[in-house]
Amino acid sequence: MQDKRENDYSSRFFDVLNKLKRQIRCCHQANDVYSREIATLGMIDYLMEEKKKCNDQGEGVKVGELVTHMHVTKSAISKMLRILEEKGFIERITDKKDRRNVYVVLSKEGQIAVSRIKVKGEAFTNDIINALGDEDASELIRILNKLYDIVEDKTKKMDDMKEESHA
């Protein structure tokens, strides 16, 4: 009986996640900028902001940093960066001291796009929070934080098991 209940929750959980993903993807696609492009631009912006907080005025974000933070392959990031570069949202800078290092920065157009995306995203989120109401919004945030902690813990355990099996 326990397995059937767990399978039902699992099925319902992934069903709602997929429905949310489809809806959010539709809402965030605009002006030929797709959700994965938005995610990449957002990550570049985030990493640049983090560097500023640390007083790191380096040339930009290393491609390897994007691979690490976005949990994608180097070839997937390279393809995405090529698309973003063609659209004029980013610029690549090759390190003069070590040509193997490539940095990415947002172009003026990229900065404008990220700014618009942030404004639109904030308005979208505020509308959702207002529709939920304070009590439900607070409860949702509490549950999502709990979910994050559980997933993070499970992920660390899986990574530890991988390392042990390779040792």
PDB file of C-alpha atoms in Angstrom:
ATOM      1  CA  MET A   1       0.000   0.000   0.000  1.00  0.00           C
ATOM      2  CA  GLN A   2       2.915   2.341   0.812  1.00  0.00           C
ATOM      3  CA  ASP A   3       4.419   1.873  -2.693  1.00  0.00           C
ATOM      4  CA  LYS A   4       1.122   2.755  -4.391  1.00  0.00           C
ATOM      5  CA  ARG A   5       0.805   5.947  -2.312  1.00  0.00           C
ATOM      6  CA  GLU A   6       4.415   6.920  -3.048  1.00  0.00           C
ATOM      7  CA  ASN A   7       3.934   6.273  -6.776  1.00  0.00           C
ATOM      8  CA  ASP A   8       0.772   8.398  -6.763  1.00  0.00           C
ATOM      9  CA  TYR A   9       2.589  11.299  -5.073  1.00  0.00           C
ATOM     10  CA  SER A  10       5.551  10.896  -7.399  1.00  0.00           C
ATOM     11  CA  SER A  11       3.321  10.936 -10.468  1.00  0.00           C
ATOM     12  CA  ARG A  12       1.337  13.950  -9.249  1.00  0.00           C
ATOM     13  CA  PHE A  13       4.551  15.781  -8.232  1.00  0.00           C
ATOM     14  CA  PHE A  14       6.183  15.401 -11.664  1.00  0.00           C
ATOM     15  CA  ASP A  15       2.906  16.170 -13.414  1.00  0.00           C
ATOM     16  CA  VAL A  16       2.586  19.527 -11.665  1.00  0.00           C
ATOM     17  CA  LEU A  17       6.290  20.319 -12.182  1.00  0.00           C
ATOM     18  CA  ASN A  18       5.957  19.652 -15.915  1.00  0.00           C
ATOM     19  CA  LYS A  19       2.801  21.769 -16.161  1.00  0.00           C
ATOM     20  CA  LEU A  20       4.530  24.627 -14.340  1.00  0.00           C
ATOM     21  CA  LYS A  21       7.600  24.299 -16.550  1.00  0.00           C
ATOM     22  CA  ARG A  22       5.493  24.526 -19.721  1.00  0.00           C
ATOM     23  CA  GLN A  23       3.561  27.542 -18.449  1.00  0.00           C
ATOM     24  CA  ILE A  24       6.657  29.389 -17.270  1.00  0.00           C
ATOM     25  CA  ARG A  25       8.462  28.652 -20.545  1.00  0.00           C
ATOM     26  CA  CYS A  26       5.549  30.165 -22.492  1.00  0.00           C
ATOM     27  CA  CYS A  27       5.434  33.254 -20.279  1.00  0.00           C
ATOM     28  CA  HIS A  28       9.164  33.921 -20.456  1.00  0.00           C
ATOM     29  CA  GLN A  29       9.657  33.492 -24.175  1.00  0.00           C
ATOM     30  CA  ALA A  30       9.610  36.887 -25.799  1.00  0.00           C
ATOM     31  CA  ASN A  31      11.158  38.664 -28.762  1.00  0.00           C
ATOM     32  CA  ASP A  32      12.875  35.522 -30.049  1.00  0.00           C
ATOM     33  CA  VAL A  33      14.663  35.034 -26.734  1.00  0.00           C
ATOM     34  CA  TYR A  34      13.975  31.518 -25.505  1.00  0.00           C
ATOM     35  CA  SER A  35      13.968  30.182 -21.947  1.00  0.00           C
ATOM     36  CA  ARG A  36      17.418  28.541 -22.187  1.00  0.00           C
ATOM     37  CA  GLU A  37      18.857  31.743 -23.597  1.00  0.00           C
ATOM     38  CA  ILE A  38      17.229  33.687 -20.774  1.00  0.00           C
ATOM     39  CA  ALA A  39      18.689  31.238 -18.258  1.00  0.00           C
ATOM     40  CA  THR A  40      22.170  31.652 -19.741  1.00  0.00           C
ATOM     41  CA  LEU A  41      21.948  35.444 -19.844  1.00  0.00           C
ATOM     42  CA  GLY A  42      20.663  35.410 -16.281  1.00  0.00           C
ATOM     43  CA  MET A  43      23.557  33.227 -15.127  1.00  0.00           C
ATOM     44  CA  ILE A  44      26.118  35.481 -16.820  1.00  0.00           C
ATOM     45  CA  ASP A  45      24.505  38.490 -15.129  1.00  0.00           C
ATOM     46  CA  TYR A  46      24.406  36.695 -11.756  1.00  0.00           C
ATOM     47  CA  LEU A  47      28.062  35.625 -11.929  1.00  0.00           C
ATOM     48  CA  MET A  48      29.130  39.137 -12.966  1.00  0.00           C
ATOM     49  CA  GLU A  49      27.229  40.577  -9.973  1.00  0.00           C
ATOM     50  CA  GLU A  50      28.894  38.045  -7.666  1.00  0.00           C
ATOM     51  CA  LYS A  51      32.306  39.069  -9.004  1.00  0.00           C
ATOM     52  CA  LYS A  52      31.485  42.734  -8.315  1.00  0.00           C
ATOM     53  CA  LYS A  53      30.538  41.866  -4.718  1.00  0.00           C
ATOM     54  CA  CYS A  54      33.969  40.237  -4.316  1.00  0.00           C
ATOM     55  CA  ASN A  55      35.658  43.261  -5.924  1.00  0.00           C
ATOM     56  CA  ASP A  56      36.754  41.021  -8.787  1.00  0.00           C
ATOM     57  CA  GLN A  57      36.904  43.295 -11.807  1.00  0.00           C
ATOM     58  CA  GLY A  58      38.112  40.516 -14.094  1.00  0.00           C
ATOM     59  CA  GLU A  59      37.452  40.368 -17.797  1.00  0.00           C
ATOM     60  CA  GLY A  60      34.144  38.539 -17.458  1.00  0.00           C
ATOM     61  CA  VAL A  61      32.754  35.105 -16.724  1.00  0.00           C
ATOM     62  CA  LYS A  62      34.823  32.090 -17.727  1.00  0.00           C
ATOM     63  CA  VAL A  63      33.035  29.584 -19.927  1.00  0.00           C
ATOM     64  CA  GLY A  64      33.980  26.896 -17.403  1.00  0.00           C
ATOM     65  CA  GLU A  65      32.141  28.796 -14.668  1.00  0.00           C
ATOM     66  CA  LEU A  66      28.968  28.700 -16.751  1.00  0.00           C
ATOM     67  CA  VAL A  67      29.390  24.955 -17.296  1.00  0.00           C
ATOM     68  CA  THR A  68      29.776  24.412 -13.553  1.00  0.00           C
ATOM     69  CA  HIS A  69      26.945  26.666 -12.403  1.00  0.00           C
ATOM     70  CA  MET A  70      24.438  25.627 -15.069  1.00  0.00           C
ATOM     71  CA  HIS A  71      25.233  21.894 -14.843  1.00  0.00           C
ATOM     72  CA  VAL A  72      25.510  21.473 -18.600  1.00  0.00           C
ATOM     73  CA  THR A  73      28.217  20.240 -20.916  1.00  0.00           C
ATOM     74  CA  LYS A  74      30.846  22.494 -22.405  1.00  0.00           C
ATOM     75  CA  SER A  75      29.512  21.784 -25.899  1.00  0.00           C
ATOM     76  CA  ALA A  76      25.978  22.801 -24.847  1.00  0.00           C
ATOM     77  CA  ILE A  77      27.280  26.078 -23.393  1.00  0.00           C
ATOM     78  CA  SER A  78      29.398  26.719 -26.484  1.00  0.00           C
ATOM     79  CA  LYS A  79      26.365  26.271 -28.724  1.00  0.00           C
ATOM     80  CA  MET A  80      24.247  28.566 -26.534  1.00  0.00           C
ATOM     81  CA  LEU A  81      26.976  31.217 -26.416  1.00  0.00           C
ATOM     82  CA  ARG A  82      27.275  31.099 -30.204  1.00  0.00           C
ATOM     83  CA  ILE A  83      23.513  31.748 -30.494  1.00  0.00           C
ATOM     84  CA  LEU A  84      23.653  34.590 -27.952  1.00  0.00           C
ATOM     85  CA  GLU A  85      26.658  36.099 -29.710  1.00  0.00           C
ATOM     86  CA  GLU A  86      24.874  35.945 -33.079  1.00  0.00           C
ATOM     87  CA  LYS A  87      21.904  37.739 -31.510  1.00  0.00           C
ATOM     88  CA  GLY A  88      24.256  40.400 -30.145  1.00  0.00           C
ATOM     89  CA  PHE A  89      23.581  39.670 -26.447  1.00  0.00           C
ATOM     90  CA  ILE A  90      27.117  38.686 -25.444  1.00  0.00           C
ATOM     91  CA  GLU A  91      30.733  39.255 -26.371  1.00  0.00           C
ATOM     92  CA  ARG A  92      33.563  36.775 -25.936  1.00  0.00           C
ATOM     93  CA  ILE A  93      36.954  37.951 -24.774  1.00  0.00           C
ATOM     94  CA  THR A  94      40.059  35.811 -25.143  1.00  0.00           C
ATOM     95  CA  ASP A  95      42.598  36.141 -22.335  1.00  0.00           C
ATOM     96  CA  LYS A  96      45.721  37.819 -23.754  1.00  0.00           C
ATOM     97  CA  LYS A  97      47.974  35.940 -21.312  1.00  0.00           C
ATOM     98  CA  ASP A  98      46.421  32.512 -21.831  1.00  0.00           C
ATOM     99  CA  ARG A  99      44.446  32.110 -25.043  1.00  0.00           C
ATOM    100  CA  ARG A 100      42.799  28.943 -23.673  1.00  0.00           C
ATOM    101  CA  ASN A 101      40.761  31.124 -21.313  1.00  0.00           C
ATOM    102  CA  VAL A 102      37.673  32.657 -22.845  1.00  0.00           C
ATOM    103  CA  TYR A 103      35.536  35.139 -20.942  1.00  0.00           C
ATOM    104  CA  VAL A 104      31.950  36.123 -21.647  1.00  0.00           C
ATOM    105  CA  VAL A 105      30.377  39.510 -20.940  1.00  0.00           C
ATOM    106  CA  LEU A 106      26.951  40.918 -21.661  1.00  0.00           C
ATOM    107  CA  SER A 107      26.896  43.395 -24.528  1.00  0.00           C
ATOM    108  CA  LYS A 108      24.817  46.577 -24.236  1.00  0.00           C
ATOM    109  CA  GLU A 109      21.971  44.707 -25.947  1.00  0.00           C
ATOM    110  CA  GLY A 110      22.423  41.826 -23.498  1.00  0.00           C
ATOM    111  CA  GLN A 111      22.307  44.167 -20.514  1.00  0.00           C
ATOM    112  CA  ILE A 112      19.091  45.726 -21.827  1.00  0.00           C
ATOM    113  CA  ALA A 113      17.575  42.265 -22.429  1.00  0.00           C
ATOM    114  CA  VAL A 114      18.490  41.092 -18.911  1.00  0.00           C
ATOM    115  CA  SER A 115      17.041  44.259 -17.428  1.00  0.00           C
ATOM    116  CA  ARG A 116      13.755  43.749 -19.308  1.00  0.00           C
ATOM    117  CA  ILE A 117      13.648  40.081 -18.330  1.00  0.00           C
ATOM    118  CA  LYS A 118      14.164  40.974 -14.656  1.00  0.00           C
ATOM    119  CA  VAL A 119      11.356  43.555 -14.726  1.00  0.00           C
ATOM    120  CA  LYS A 120       9.008  41.156 -16.502  1.00  0.00           C
ATOM    121  CA  GLY A 121       9.956  38.286 -14.172  1.00  0.00           C
ATOM    122  CA  GLU A 122       9.445  40.387 -11.075  1.00  0.00           C
ATOM    123  CA  ALA A 123       5.999  41.531 -12.254  1.00  0.00           C
ATOM    124  CA  PHE A 124       5.078  37.922 -13.120  1.00  0.00           C
ATOM    125  CA  THR A 125       6.212  36.702  -9.703  1.00  0.00           C
ATOM    126  CA  ASN A 126       4.437  39.519  -7.870  1.00  0.00           C
ATOM    127  CA  ASP A 127       1.195  38.686  -9.682  1.00  0.00           C
ATOM    128  CA  ILE A 128       1.510  35.055  -8.583  1.00  0.00           C
ATOM    129  CA  ILE A 129       2.303  35.998  -4.979  1.00  0.00           C
ATOM    130  CA  ASN A 130      -0.649  38.403  -4.878  1.00  0.00           C
ATOM    131  CA  ALA A 131      -2.972  35.726  -6.292  1.00  0.00           C
ATOM    132  CA  LEU A 132      -1.792  33.229  -3.677  1.00  0.00           C
ATOM    133  CA  GLY A 133      -2.174  35.632  -0.774  1.00  0.00           C
ATOM    134  CA  ASP A 134       0.251  36.120   2.095  1.00  0.00           C
ATOM    135  CA  GLU A 135      -0.479  32.905   3.972  1.00  0.00           C
ATOM    136  CA  ASP A 136      -0.271  30.554   0.977  1.00  0.00           C
ATOM    137  CA  ALA A 137       2.735  32.402  -0.472  1.00  0.00           C
ATOM    138  CA  SER A 138       4.574  32.087   2.835  1.00  0.00           C
ATOM    139  CA  GLU A 139       3.692  28.385   3.064  1.00  0.00           C
ATOM    140  CA  LEU A 140       4.778  27.766  -0.536  1.00  0.00           C
ATOM    141  CA  ILE A 141       8.132  29.454   0.097  1.00  0.00           C
ATOM    142  CA  ARG A 142       8.600  27.397   3.273  1.00  0.00           C
ATOM    143  CA  ILE A 143       7.852  24.158   1.410  1.00  0.00           C
ATOM    144  CA  LEU A 144      10.070  25.076  -1.557  1.00  0.00           C
ATOM    145  CA  ASN A 145      12.957  25.841   0.818  1.00  0.00           C
ATOM    146  CA  LYS A 146      12.400  22.488   2.522  1.00  0.00           C
ATOM    147  CA  LEU A 147      12.302  20.792  -0.893  1.00  0.00           C
ATOM    148  CA  TYR A 148      15.547  22.534  -1.867  1.00  0.00           C
ATOM    149  CA  ASP A 149      17.258  21.339   1.333  1.00  0.00           C
ATOM    150  CA  ILE A 150      16.115  17.752   0.733  1.00  0.00           C
ATOM    151  CA  VAL A 151      17.232  17.786  -2.923  1.00  0.00           C
ATOM    152  CA  GLU A 152      20.568  19.354  -1.988  1.00  0.00           C
ATOM    153  CA  ASP A 153      21.136  16.680   0.667  1.00  0.00           C
ATOM    154  CA  LYS A 154      20.213  13.861  -1.737  1.00  0.00           C
ATOM    155  CA  THR A 155      22.438  15.327  -4.441  1.00  0.00           C
ATOM    156  CA  LYS A 156      25.414  15.531  -2.061  1.00  0.00           C
ATOM    157  CA  LYS A 157      24.882  11.927  -1.005  1.00  0.00           C
ATOM    158  CA  MET A 158      24.728  10.813  -4.647  1.00  0.00           C
ATOM    159  CA  ASP A 159      27.902  12.772  -5.453  1.00  0.00           C
ATOM    160  CA  ASP A 160      29.646  11.179  -2.443  1.00  0.00           C
ATOM    161  CA  MET A 161      28.593   7.728  -3.621  1.00  0.00           C
ATOM    162  CA  LYS A 162      29.961   8.471  -7.117  1.00  0.00           C
ATOM    163  CA  GLU A 163      33.296   9.572  -5.663  1.00  0.00           C
ATOM    164  CA  GLU A 164      33.509   6.473  -3.480  1.00  0.00           C
ATOM    165  CA  SER A 165      32.815   4.188  -6.448  1.00  0.00           C
ATOM    166  CA  HIS A 166      35.574   5.890  -8.477  1.00  0.00           C
ATOM    167  CA  ALA A 167      38.108   5.671  -5.629  1.00  0.00           C
TER     168      ALA A 167
END
